[in-house]
Coordinates of C-alpha atoms in Angstrom, one line a residue:
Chain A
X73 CA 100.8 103.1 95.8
X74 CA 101.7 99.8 94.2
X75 CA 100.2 99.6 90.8
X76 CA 99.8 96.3 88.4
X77 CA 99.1 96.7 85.1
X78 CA 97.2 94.0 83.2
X79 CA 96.7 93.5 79.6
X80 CA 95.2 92.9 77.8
X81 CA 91.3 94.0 79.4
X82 CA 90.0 91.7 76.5
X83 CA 90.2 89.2 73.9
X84 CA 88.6 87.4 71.6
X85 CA 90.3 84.6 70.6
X86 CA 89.2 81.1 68.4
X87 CA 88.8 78.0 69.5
X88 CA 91.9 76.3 69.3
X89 CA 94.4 79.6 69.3
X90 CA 96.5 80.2 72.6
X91 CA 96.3 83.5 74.2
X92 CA 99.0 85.4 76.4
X93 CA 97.7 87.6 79.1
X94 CA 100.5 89.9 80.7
X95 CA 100.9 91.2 84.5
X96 CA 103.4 93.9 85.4
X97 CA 104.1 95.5 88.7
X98 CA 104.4 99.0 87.5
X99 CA 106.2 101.1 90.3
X100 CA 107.6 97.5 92.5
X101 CA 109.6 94.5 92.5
X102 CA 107.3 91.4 92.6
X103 CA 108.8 88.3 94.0
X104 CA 105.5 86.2 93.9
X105 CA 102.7 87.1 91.1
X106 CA 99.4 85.0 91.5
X107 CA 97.0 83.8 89.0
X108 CA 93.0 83.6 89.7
X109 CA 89.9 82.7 87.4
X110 CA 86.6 83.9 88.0
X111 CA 83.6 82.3 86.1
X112 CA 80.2 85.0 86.1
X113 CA 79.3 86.0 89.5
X114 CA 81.4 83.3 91.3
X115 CA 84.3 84.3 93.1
X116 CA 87.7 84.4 92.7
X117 CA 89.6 80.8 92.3
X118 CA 93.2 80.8 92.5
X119 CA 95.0 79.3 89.3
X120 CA 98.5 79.2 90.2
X121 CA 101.1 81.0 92.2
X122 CA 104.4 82.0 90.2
X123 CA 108.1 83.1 91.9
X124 CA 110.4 84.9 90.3
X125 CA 112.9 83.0 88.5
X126 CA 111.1 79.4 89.2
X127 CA 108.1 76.9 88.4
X128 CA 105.0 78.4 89.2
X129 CA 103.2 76.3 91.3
X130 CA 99.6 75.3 90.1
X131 CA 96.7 74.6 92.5
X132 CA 94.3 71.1 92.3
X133 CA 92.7 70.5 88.9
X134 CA 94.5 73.0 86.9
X135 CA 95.9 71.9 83.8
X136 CA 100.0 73.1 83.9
X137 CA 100.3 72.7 80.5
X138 CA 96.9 74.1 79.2
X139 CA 97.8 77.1 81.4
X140 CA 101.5 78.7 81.1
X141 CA 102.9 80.7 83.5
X142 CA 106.3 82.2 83.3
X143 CA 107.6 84.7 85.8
X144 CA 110.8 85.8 83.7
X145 CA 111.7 89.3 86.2
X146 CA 110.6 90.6 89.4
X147 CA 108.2 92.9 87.3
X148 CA 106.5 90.9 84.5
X149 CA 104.2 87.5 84.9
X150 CA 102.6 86.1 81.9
X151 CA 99.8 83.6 82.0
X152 CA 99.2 81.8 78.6
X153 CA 96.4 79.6 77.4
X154 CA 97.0 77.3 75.1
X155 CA 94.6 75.5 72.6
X156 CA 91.9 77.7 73.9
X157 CA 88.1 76.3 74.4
X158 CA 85.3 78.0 74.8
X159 CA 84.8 76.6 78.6
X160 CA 88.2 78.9 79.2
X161 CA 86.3 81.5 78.5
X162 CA 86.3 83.6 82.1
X163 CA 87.6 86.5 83.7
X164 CA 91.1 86.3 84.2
X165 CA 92.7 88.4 87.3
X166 CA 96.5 88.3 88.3
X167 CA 97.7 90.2 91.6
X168 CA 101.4 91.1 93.2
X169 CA 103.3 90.5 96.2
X170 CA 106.0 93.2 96.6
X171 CA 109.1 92.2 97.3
X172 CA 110.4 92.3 100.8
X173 CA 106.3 92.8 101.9
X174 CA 105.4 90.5 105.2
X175 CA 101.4 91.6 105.0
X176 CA 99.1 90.6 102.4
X177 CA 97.5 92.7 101.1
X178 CA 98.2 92.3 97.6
X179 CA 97.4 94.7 94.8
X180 CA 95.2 93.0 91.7
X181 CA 95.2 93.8 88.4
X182 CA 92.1 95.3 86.2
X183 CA 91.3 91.6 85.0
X184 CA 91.4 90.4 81.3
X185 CA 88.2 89.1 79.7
X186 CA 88.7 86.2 77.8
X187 CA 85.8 84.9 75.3
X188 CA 86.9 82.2 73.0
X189 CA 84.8 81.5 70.3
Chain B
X254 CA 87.6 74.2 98.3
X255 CA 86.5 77.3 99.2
X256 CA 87.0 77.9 103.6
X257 CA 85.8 81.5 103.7
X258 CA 81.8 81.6 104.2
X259 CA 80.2 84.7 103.2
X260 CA 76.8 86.0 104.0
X261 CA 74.6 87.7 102.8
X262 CA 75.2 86.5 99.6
X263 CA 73.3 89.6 98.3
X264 CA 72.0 92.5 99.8
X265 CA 69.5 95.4 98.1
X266 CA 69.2 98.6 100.6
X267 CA 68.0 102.0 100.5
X268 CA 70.7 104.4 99.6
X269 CA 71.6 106.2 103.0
X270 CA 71.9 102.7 105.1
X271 CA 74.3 100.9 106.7
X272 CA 75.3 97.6 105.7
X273 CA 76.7 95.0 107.3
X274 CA 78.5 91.5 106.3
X275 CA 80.5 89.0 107.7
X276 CA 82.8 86.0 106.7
X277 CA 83.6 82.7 108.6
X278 CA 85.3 80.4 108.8
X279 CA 85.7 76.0 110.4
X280 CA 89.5 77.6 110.8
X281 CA 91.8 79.7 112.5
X282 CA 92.9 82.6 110.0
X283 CA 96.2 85.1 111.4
X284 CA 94.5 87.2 108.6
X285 CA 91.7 88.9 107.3
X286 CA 91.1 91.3 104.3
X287 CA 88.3 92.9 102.6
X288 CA 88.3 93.7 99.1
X289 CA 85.9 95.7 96.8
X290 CA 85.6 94.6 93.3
X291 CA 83.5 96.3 90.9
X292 CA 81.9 95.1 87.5
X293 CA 84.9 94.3 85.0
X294 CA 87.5 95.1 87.4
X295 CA 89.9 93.6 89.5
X296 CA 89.6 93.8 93.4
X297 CA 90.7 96.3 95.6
X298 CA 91.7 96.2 98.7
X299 CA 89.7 97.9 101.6
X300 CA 90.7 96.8 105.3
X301 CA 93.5 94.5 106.1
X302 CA 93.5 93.2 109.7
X303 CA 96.6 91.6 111.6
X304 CA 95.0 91.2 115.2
X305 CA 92.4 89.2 116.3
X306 CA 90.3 91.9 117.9
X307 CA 91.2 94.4 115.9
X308 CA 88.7 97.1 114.7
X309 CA 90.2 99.3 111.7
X310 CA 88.4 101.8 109.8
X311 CA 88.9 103.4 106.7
X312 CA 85.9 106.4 105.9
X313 CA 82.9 104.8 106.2
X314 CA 84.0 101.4 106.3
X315 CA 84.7 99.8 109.5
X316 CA 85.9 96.1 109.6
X317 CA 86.7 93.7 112.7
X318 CA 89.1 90.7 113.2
X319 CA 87.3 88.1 115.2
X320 CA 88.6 87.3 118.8
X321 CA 87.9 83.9 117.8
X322 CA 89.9 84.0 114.8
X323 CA 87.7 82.6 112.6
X324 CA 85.3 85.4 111.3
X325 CA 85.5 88.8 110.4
X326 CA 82.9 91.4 109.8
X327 CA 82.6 94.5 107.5
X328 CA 80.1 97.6 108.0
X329 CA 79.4 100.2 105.8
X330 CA 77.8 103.5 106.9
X331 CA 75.6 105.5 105.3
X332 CA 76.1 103.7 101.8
X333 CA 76.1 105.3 99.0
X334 CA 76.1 105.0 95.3
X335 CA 79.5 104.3 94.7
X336 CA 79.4 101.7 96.9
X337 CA 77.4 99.2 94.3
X338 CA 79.9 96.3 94.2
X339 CA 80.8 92.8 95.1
X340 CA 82.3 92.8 99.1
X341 CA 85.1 90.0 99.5
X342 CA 86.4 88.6 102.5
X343 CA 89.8 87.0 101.7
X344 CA 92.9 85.2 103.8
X345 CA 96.1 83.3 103.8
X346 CA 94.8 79.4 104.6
X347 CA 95.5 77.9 107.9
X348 CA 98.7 75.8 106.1
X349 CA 100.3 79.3 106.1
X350 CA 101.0 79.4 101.9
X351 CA 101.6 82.8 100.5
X352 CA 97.9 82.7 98.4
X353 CA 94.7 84.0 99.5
X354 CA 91.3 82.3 99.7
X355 CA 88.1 84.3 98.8
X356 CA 85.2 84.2 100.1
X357 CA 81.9 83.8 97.7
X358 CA 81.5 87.4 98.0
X359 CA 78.3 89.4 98.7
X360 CA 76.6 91.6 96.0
X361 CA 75.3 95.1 97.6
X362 CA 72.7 96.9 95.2
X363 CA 71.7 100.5 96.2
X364 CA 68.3 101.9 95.6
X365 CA 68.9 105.4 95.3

């Protein structure tokens, strides 16, 4: 089955330091690679959504330039926070949509926990 | 803002029970998943429905696509341990984008 890899699970990071989270589509080609946050038990908010090869598109209220997203291959998505606060600190999950896929059921990675201190 | 409507929000049963939840919502969604995420993980997907109408099981999990369109329902049988987690309903919004919404999820806790 499809498999994303995430990494890192977690970091520790100071306040003020940008992090770079990774998402790779292990065994598929991933035109579309999205980007959630989820604060303690809350439920999954959607970040942005990144294509292959283009500007990722960011949803209402988040920061593009706090939060980088480049989508350089069809196999590798990176989210990076930059001039990290501890109010970024959350639970960061990316998940992949296989290339050529009509359905949606997307595969998620592990998650990466992110504490900034 | 959230459209998918979740309840129960939490649920502690007897290990051996069946479980039920559902997820609704004010608009028409083409599709409905459920997706299991346990503590420190990512989600994973359980039951994806394409039809409205459509009943689909997988094991003891058997999950319905409102003829309405606009709510969904998941039951667990005989629950057991391993099935401790957060339950998420989850769909592409009515403006037909590529993304998901998610539900607020519901928390099951198993007494054994």
């Amino acid at each position: 089955g499809a498999v994303v890899s995430q990494h890192p699970s977690r970091v520790i990071c100071k306040s003020g330091t940008s992090v770079k989270i990774e998402c790779r589509s292990l065994d598929f080609q991933a035109t579309t690679m999205f980007w959630y946050r989820q604060f303690p038990k809350q439920s999954l908010m959607l970040m942005a959504t990144s294509n292959e090869g283009s500007k990722a598109t960011y949803e209402q209220g988040v920061e593009k330039d706090k939060f980088l997203i480049n989508h350089a291959s069809l196999t590798l998505s990176t989210l990076t926070v930059t001039s990290a606060h501890p109010e970024d600190s959350s639970f960061y999950i990316c998940s992949a949509r296989p290339r050529g896929v009509a359905n949606y059921g997307y595969t998620f990675g592990s998650g990466t926990r992110l504490t900034v201190v | 803002g959230q459209q998918l409507n979740q309840s129960p929000q939490s649920m502690f049963i007897q290990e051996g029970e069946d479980v039920s939840m559902n997820c609704t919502s004010s608009s028409i969604f083409n599709t409905w998943l459920w997706y299991k995420q346990d503590p420190g993980e990512g989600p994973v997907l359980l039951i994806a429905l394409y039809k409205a109408g459509e009943l689909t099981s997988n094991g003891r999990l058997t999950a319905q696509f409102g003829i309405t369109r606009k709510d969904s329902f998941l039951n667990i049988s005989a629950s057991i341990p391993s099935d401790v987690g957060i339950y998420f309903c989850a769909g592409p919004p009515p403006e037909g984008a590529q993304k998901l919404v998610f539900g607020q999820g519901t928390r099951l806790t198993i007494n054994p």
